[in-house]
PDB file of C-alpha atoms in Angstrom:
ATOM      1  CA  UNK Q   1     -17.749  25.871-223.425  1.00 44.00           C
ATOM      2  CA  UNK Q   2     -21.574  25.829-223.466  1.00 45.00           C
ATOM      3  CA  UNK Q   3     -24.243  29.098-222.870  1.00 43.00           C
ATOM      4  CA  UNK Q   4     -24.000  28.333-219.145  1.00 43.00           C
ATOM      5  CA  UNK Q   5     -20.864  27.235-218.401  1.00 45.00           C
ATOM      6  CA  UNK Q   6     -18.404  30.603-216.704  1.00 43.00           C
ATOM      7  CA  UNK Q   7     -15.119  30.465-217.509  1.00 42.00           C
ATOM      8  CA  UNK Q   8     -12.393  29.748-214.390  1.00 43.00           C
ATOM      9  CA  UNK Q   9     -11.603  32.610-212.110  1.00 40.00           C
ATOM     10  CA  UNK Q  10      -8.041  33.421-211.967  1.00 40.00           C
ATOM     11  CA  UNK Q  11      -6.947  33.354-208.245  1.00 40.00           C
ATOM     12  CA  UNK Q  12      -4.647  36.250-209.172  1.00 46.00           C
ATOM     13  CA  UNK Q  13      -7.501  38.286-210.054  1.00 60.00           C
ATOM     14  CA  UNK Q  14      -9.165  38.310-206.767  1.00 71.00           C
ATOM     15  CA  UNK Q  15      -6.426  40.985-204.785  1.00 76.00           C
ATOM     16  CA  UNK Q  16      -7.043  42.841-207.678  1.00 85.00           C
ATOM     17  CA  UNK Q  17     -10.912  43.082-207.564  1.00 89.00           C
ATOM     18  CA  UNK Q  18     -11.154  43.253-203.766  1.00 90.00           C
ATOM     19  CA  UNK Q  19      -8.510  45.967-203.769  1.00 92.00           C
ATOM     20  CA  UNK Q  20     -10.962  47.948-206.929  1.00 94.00           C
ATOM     21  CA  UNK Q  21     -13.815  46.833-204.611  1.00 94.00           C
ATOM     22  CA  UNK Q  22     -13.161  48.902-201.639  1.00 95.00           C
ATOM     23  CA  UNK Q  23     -11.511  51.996-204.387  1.00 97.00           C
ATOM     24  CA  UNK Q  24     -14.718  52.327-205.918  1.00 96.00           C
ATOM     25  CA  UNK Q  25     -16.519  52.828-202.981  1.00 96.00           C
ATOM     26  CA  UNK Q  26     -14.546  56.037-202.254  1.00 96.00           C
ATOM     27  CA  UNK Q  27     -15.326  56.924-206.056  1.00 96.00           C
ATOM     28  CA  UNK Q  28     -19.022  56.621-205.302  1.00 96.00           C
ATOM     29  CA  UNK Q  29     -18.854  58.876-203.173  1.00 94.00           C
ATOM     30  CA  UNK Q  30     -16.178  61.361-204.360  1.00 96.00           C
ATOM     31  CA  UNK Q  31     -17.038  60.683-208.599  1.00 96.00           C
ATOM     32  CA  UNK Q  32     -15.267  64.361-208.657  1.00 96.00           C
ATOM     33  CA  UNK Q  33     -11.876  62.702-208.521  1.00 96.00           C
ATOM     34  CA  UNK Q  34     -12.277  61.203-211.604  1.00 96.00           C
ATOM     35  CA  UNK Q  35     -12.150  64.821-213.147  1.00 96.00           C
ATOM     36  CA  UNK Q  36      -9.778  66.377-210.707  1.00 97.00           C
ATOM     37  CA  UNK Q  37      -7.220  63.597-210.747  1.00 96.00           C
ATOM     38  CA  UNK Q  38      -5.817  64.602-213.645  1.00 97.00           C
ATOM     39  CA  UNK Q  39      -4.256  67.519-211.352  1.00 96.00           C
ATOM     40  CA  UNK Q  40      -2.678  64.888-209.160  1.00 95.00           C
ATOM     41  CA  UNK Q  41       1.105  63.922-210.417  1.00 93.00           C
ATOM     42  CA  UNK Q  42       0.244  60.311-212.982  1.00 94.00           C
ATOM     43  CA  UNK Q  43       2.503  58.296-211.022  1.00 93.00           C
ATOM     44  CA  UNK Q  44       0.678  59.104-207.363  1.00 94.00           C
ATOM     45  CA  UNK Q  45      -2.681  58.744-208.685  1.00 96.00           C
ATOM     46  CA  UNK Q  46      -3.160  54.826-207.510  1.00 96.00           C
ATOM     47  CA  UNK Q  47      -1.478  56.086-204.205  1.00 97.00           C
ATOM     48  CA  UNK Q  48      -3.637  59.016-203.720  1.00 97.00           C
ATOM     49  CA  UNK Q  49      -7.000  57.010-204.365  1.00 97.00           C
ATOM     50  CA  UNK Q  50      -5.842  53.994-202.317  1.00 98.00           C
ATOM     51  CA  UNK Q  51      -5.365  56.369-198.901  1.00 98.00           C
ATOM     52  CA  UNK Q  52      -8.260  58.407-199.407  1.00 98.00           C
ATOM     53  CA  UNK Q  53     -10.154  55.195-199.398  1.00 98.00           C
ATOM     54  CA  UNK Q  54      -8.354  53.801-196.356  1.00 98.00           C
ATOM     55  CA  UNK Q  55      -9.295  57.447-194.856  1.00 98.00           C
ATOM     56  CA  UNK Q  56     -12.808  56.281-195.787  1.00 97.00           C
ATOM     57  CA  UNK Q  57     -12.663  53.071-194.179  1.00 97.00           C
ATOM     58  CA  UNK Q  58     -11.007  54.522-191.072  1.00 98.00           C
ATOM     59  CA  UNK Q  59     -13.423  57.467-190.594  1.00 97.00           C
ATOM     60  CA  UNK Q  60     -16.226  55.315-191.381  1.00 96.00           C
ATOM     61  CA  UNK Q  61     -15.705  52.867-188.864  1.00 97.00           C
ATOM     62  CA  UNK Q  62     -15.061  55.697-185.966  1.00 97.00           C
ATOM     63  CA  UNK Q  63     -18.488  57.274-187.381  1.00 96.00           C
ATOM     64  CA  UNK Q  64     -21.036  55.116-188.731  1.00 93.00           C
ATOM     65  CA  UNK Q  65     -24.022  53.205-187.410  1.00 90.00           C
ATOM     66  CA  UNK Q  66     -25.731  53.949-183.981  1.00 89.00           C
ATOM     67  CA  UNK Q  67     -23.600  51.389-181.733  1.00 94.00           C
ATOM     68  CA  UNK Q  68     -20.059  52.718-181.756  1.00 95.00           C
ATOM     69  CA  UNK Q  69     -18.663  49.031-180.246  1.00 96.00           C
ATOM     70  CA  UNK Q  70     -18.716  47.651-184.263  1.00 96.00           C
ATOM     71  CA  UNK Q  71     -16.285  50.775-185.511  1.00 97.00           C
ATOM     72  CA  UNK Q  72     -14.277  50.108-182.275  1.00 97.00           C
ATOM     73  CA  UNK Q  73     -13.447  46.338-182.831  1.00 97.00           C
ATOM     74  CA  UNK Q  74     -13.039  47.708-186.467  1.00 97.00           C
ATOM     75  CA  UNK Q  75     -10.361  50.228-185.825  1.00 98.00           C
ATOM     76  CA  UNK Q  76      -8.747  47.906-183.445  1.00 97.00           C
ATOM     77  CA  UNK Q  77      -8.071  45.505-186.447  1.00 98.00           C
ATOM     78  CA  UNK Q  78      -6.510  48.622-188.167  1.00 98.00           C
ATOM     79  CA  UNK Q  79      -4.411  48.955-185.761  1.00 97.00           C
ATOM     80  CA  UNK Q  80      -2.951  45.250-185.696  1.00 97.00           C
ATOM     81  CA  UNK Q  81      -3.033  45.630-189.465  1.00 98.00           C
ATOM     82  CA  UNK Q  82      -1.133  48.661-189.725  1.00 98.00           C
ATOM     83  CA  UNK Q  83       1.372  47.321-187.154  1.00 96.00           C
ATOM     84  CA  UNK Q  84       1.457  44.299-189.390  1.00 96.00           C
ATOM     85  CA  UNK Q  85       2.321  46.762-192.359  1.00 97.00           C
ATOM     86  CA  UNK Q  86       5.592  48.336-190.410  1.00 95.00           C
ATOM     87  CA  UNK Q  87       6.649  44.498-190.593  1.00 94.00           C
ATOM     88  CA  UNK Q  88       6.123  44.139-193.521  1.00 94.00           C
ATOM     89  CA  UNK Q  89       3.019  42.201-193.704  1.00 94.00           C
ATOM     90  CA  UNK Q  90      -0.476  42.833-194.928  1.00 94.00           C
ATOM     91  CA  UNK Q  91      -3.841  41.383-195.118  1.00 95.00           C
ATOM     92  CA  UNK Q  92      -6.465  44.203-196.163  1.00 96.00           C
ATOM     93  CA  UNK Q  93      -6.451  44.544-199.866  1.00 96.00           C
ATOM     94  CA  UNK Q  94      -5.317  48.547-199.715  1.00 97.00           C
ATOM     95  CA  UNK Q  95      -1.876  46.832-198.604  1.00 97.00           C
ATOM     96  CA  UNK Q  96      -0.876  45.919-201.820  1.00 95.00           C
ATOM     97  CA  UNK Q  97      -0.491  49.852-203.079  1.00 96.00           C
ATOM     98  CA  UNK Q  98       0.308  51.119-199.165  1.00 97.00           C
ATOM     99  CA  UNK Q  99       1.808  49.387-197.402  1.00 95.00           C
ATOM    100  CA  UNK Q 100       5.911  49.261-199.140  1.00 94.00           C
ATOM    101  CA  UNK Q 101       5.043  53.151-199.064  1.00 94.00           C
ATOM    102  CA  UNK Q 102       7.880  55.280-197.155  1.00 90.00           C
ATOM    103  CA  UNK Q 103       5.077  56.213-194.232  1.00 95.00           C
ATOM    104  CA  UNK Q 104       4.862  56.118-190.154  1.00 96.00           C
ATOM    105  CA  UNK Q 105       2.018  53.890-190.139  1.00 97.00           C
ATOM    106  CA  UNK Q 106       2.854  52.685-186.381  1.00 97.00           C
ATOM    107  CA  UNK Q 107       2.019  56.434-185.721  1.00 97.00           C
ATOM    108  CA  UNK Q 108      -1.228  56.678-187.585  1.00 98.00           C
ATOM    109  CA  UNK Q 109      -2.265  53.672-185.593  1.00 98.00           C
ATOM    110  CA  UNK Q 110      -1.402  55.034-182.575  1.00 98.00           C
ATOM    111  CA  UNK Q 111      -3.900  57.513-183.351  1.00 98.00           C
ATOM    112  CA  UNK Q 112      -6.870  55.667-184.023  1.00 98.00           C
ATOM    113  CA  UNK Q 113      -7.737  55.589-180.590  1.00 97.00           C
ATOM    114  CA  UNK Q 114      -8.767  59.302-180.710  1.00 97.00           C
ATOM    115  CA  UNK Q 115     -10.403  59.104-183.933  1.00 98.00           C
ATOM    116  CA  UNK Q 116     -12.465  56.643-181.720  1.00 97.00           C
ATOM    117  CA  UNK Q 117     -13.125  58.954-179.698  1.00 97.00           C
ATOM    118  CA  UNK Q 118     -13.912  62.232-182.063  1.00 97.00           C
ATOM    119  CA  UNK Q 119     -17.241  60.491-182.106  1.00 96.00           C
ATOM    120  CA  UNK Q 120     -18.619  62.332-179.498  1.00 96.00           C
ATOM    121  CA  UNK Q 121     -20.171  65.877-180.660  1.00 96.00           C
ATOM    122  CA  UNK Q 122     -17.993  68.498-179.831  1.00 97.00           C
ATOM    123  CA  UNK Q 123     -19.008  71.271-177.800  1.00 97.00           C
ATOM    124  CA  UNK Q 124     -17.556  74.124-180.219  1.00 96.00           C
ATOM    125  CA  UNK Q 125     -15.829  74.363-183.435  1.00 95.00           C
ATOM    126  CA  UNK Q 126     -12.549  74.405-181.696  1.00 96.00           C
ATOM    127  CA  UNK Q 127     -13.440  71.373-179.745  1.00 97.00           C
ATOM    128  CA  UNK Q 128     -14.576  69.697-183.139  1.00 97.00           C
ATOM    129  CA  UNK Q 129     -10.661  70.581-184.813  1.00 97.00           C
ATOM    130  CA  UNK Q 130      -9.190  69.527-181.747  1.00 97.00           C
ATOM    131  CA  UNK Q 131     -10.459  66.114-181.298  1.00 97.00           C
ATOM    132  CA  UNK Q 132      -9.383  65.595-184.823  1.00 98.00           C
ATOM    133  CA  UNK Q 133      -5.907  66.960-184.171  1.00 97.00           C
ATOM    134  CA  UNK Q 134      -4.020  63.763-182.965  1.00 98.00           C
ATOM    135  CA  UNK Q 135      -5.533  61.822-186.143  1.00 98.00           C
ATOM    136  CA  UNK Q 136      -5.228  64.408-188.277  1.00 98.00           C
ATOM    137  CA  UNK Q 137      -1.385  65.080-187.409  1.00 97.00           C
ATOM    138  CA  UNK Q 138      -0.608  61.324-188.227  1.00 98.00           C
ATOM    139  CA  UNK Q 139      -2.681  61.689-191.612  1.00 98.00           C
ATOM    140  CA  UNK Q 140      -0.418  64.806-192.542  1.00 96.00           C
ATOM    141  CA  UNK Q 141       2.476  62.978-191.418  1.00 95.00           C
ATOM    142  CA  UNK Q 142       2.264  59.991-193.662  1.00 96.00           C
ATOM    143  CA  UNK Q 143       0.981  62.509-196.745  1.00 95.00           C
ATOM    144  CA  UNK Q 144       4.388  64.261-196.010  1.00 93.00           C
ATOM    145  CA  UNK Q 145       6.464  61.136-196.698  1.00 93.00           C
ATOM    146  CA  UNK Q 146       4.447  59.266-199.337  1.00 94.00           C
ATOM    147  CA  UNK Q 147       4.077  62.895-201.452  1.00 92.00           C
ATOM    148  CA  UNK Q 148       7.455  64.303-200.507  1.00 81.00           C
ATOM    149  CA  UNK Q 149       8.311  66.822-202.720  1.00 73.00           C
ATOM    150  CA  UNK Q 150       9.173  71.084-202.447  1.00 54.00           C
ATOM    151  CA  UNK Q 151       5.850  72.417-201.821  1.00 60.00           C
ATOM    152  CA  UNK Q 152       5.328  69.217-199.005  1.00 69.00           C
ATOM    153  CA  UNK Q 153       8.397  70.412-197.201  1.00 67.00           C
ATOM    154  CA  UNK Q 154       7.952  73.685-196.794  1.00 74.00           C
ATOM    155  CA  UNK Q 155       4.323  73.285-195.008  1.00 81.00           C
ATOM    156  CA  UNK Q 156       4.474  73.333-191.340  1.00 86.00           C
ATOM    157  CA  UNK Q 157       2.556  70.312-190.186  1.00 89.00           C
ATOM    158  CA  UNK Q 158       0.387  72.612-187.823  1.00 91.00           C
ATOM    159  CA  UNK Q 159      -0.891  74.105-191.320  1.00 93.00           C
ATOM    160  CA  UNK Q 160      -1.347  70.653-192.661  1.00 94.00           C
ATOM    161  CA  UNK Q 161      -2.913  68.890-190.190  1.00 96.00           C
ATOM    162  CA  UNK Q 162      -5.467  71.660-190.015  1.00 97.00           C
ATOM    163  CA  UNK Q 163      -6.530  71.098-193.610  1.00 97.00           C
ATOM    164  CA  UNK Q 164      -6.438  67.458-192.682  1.00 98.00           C
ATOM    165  CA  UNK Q 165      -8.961  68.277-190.199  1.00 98.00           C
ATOM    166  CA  UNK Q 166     -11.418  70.732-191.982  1.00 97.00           C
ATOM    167  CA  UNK Q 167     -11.672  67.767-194.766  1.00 97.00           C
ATOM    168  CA  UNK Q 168     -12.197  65.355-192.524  1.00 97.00           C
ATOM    169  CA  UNK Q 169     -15.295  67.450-190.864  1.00 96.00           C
ATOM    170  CA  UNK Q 170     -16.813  67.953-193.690  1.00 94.00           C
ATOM    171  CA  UNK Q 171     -16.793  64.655-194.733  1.00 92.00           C
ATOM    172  CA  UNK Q 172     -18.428  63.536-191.527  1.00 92.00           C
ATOM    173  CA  UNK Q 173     -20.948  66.109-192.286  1.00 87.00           C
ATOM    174  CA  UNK Q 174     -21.988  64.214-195.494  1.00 78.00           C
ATOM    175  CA  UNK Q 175     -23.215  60.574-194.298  1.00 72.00           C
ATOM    176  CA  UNK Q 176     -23.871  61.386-191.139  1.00 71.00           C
ATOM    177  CA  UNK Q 177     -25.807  64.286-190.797  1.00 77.00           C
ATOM    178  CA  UNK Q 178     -25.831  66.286-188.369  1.00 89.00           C
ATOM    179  CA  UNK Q 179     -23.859  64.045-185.935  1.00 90.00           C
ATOM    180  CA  UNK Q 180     -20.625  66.075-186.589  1.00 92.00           C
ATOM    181  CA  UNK Q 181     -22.228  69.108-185.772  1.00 96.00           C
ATOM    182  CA  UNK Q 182     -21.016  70.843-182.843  1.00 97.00           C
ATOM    183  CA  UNK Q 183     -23.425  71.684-179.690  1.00 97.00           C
ATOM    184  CA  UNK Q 184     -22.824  75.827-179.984  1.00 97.00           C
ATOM    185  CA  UNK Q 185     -24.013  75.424-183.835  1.00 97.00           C
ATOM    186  CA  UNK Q 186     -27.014  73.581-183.012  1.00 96.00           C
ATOM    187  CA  UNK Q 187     -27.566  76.067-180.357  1.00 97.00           C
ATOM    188  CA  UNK Q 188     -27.776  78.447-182.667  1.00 96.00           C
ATOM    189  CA  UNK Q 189     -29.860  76.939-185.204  1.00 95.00           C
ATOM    190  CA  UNK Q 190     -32.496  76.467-182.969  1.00 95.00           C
ATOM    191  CA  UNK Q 191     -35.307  74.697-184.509  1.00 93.00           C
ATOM    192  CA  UNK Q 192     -33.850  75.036-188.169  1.00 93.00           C
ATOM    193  CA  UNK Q 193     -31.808  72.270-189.708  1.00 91.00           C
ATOM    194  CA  UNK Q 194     -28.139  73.215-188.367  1.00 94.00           C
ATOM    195  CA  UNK Q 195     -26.069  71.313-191.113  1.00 92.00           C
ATOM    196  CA  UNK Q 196     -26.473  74.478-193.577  1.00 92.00           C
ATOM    197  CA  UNK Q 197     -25.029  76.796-190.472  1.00 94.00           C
ATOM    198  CA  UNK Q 198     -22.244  74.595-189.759  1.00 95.00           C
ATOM    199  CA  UNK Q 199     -21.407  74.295-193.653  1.00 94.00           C
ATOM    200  CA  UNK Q 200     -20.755  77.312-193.854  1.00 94.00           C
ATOM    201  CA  UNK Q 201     -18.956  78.178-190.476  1.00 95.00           C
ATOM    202  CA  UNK Q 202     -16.819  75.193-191.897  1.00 96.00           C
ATOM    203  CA  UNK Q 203     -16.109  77.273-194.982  1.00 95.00           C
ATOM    204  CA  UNK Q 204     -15.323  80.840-193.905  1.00 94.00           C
ATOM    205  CA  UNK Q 205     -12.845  78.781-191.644  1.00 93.00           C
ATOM    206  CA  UNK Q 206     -11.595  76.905-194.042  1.00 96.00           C
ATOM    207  CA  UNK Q 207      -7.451  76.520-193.769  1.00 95.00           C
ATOM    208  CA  UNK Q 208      -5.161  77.972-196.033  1.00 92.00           C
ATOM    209  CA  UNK Q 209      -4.318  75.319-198.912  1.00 92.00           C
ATOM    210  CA  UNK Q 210      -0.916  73.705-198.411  1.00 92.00           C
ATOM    211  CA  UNK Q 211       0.473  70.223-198.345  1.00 91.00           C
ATOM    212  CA  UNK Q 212       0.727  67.922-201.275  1.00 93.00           C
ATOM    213  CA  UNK Q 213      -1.166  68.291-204.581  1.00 94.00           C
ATOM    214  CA  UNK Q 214      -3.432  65.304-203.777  1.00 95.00           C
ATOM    215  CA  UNK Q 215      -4.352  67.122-200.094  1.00 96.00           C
ATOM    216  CA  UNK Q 216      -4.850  69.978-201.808  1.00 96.00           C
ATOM    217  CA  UNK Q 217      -7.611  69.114-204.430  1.00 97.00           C
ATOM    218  CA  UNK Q 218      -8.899  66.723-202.156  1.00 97.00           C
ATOM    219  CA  UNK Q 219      -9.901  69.850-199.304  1.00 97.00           C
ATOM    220  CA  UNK Q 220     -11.008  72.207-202.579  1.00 97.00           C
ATOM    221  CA  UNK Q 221     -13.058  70.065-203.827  1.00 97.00           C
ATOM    222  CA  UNK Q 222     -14.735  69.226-200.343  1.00 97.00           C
ATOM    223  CA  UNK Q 223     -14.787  73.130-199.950  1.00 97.00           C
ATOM    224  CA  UNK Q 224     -16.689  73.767-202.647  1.00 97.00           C
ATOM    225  CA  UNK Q 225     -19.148  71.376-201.836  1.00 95.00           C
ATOM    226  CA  UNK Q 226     -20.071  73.406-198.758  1.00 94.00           C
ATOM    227  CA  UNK Q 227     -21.347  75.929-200.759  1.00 91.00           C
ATOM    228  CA  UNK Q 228     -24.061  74.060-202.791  1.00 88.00           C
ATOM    229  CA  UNK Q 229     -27.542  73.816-200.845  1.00 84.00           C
ATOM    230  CA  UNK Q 230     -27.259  69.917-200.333  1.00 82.00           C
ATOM    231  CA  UNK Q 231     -23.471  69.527-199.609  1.00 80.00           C
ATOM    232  CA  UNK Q 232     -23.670  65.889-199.700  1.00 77.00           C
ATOM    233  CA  UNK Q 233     -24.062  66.324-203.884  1.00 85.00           C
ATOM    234  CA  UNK Q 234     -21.272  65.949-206.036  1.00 92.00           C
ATOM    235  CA  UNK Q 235     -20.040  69.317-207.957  1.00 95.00           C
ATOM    236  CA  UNK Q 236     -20.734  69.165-212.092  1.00 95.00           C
ATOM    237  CA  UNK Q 237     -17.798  68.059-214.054  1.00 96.00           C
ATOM    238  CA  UNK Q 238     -16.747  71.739-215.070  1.00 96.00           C
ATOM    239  CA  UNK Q 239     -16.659  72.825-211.611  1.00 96.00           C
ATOM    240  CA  UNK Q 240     -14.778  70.178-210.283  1.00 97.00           C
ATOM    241  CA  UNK Q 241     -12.237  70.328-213.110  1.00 97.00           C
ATOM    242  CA  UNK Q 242     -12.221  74.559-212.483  1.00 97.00           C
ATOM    243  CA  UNK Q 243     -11.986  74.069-208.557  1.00 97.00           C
ATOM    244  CA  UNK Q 244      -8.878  71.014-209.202  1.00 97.00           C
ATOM    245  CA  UNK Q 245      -6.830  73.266-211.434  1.00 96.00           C
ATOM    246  CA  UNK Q 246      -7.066  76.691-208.678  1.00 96.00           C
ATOM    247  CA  UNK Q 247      -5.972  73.973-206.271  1.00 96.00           C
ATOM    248  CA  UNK Q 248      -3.365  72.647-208.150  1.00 93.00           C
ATOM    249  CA  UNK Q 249      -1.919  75.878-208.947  1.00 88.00           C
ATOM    250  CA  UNK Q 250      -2.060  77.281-205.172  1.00 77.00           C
TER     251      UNK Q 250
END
């Protein structure tokens, strides 16, 4: 094989690297995880990353860009591709470590229709939970079957879907700026930035930590980053492994 010659590309390789592909674009934006994972039970680790980054792709479709009518014909090949996942077929890459999960995915896409429309700003913070609620519900829903375990059963989904919801918020807060924000908060900000004011409103009303141990680093670790002055920065390394370990232990 000369200098300039590549060698072949294994066709088996490509699921593989698409699936990393769309992973590590969740990483980038959460490199955290790769500090508080170690919190997360070894053998749910793939599953944990792989639905946070489908929560990703979901939320960033509803959210992103100026022209909602891209995100829409987005989520409404989610939902054929979820449907497609209760049969037993797949054709997004994230398949490969969902899809034989034990979840209700006909139910979370059922509900992408409202995350649709949780693009509007809300007109209060209870407004802004309870757009979230129908999505959020089907989120705790599938966390409660693919994480079963003692702690998982005992939450009452009300609980979880709350946290569900707060984590969700914030990250809308993060790449979209102050789109997420509801009306009363910008009210109240005046002329002043009101991302800071809503961080923190989001905080003090944080939910009470419950659920599985992958929900539950996952919401401390986007708690904690509405404390520091630019919540859209990562936390250090030691704070991310301190705030993992409180979480896991709650």
């Amino acid at each position: 094989m000369t200098e300039t010659e590549q060698p072949p590309v294994d066709s088996r390789d490509e699921p593989a690297a698409a699936l990393a592909g769309f992973v590590d674009k969740w990483r980038a934006r959460w490199p955290e995880w790769m500090v508080a994972e170690v919190f997360v039970p070894q053998p749910q680790r793939a599953v944990a990353a792989a639905w946070a980054t489908l929560q990703q792709e979901l939320t960033d479709a509803a959210w992103g860009g100026s022209d909602p009518i891209p995100g829409e014909a987005k989520l409404g090949w989610w939902q054929e591709e979820l449907a497609g996942w209760v049969r037993g077929a797949r054709r997004h890459p994230l398949g490969a470590v969902l899809q034989g999960q034990p979840a209700p995915w006909a139910t979370l896409a059922a509900a992408l229709p409202s995350l649709a429309r949780s693009r509007e700003r809300a007109g209060d913070v209870a407004e802004a939970f309870s757009a979230l609620d129908p999505f959020a519900r089907a989120v705790a829903g599938i966390e409660a079957a693919m994480f079963a375990d003692t702690a998982v059963a005992d939450t009452p989904l009300d609980d979880a879907t709350a946290l569900v919801s707060a984590t969700l918020l914030q990250a809308r807060l993060l790449p979209e700026g102050d789109a997420g924000v509801p009306l009363s908060i910008i009210a109240r900000a005046g002329e002043a930035d009101p991302r800071p004011l809503w961080a923190a409103r989001l905080r003090d009303q944080w939910p009470v930590a419950c659920g599985p141990r992958s929900r539950r680093v996952a919401a401390a670790l986007a708690r904690a980053r509405l404390s520091r002055p630019d919540p859209a920065r990562p936390l250090p390394p030691w704070r991310a492994l301190l705030v993992g370990w409180r979480a896991a232990r709650a």
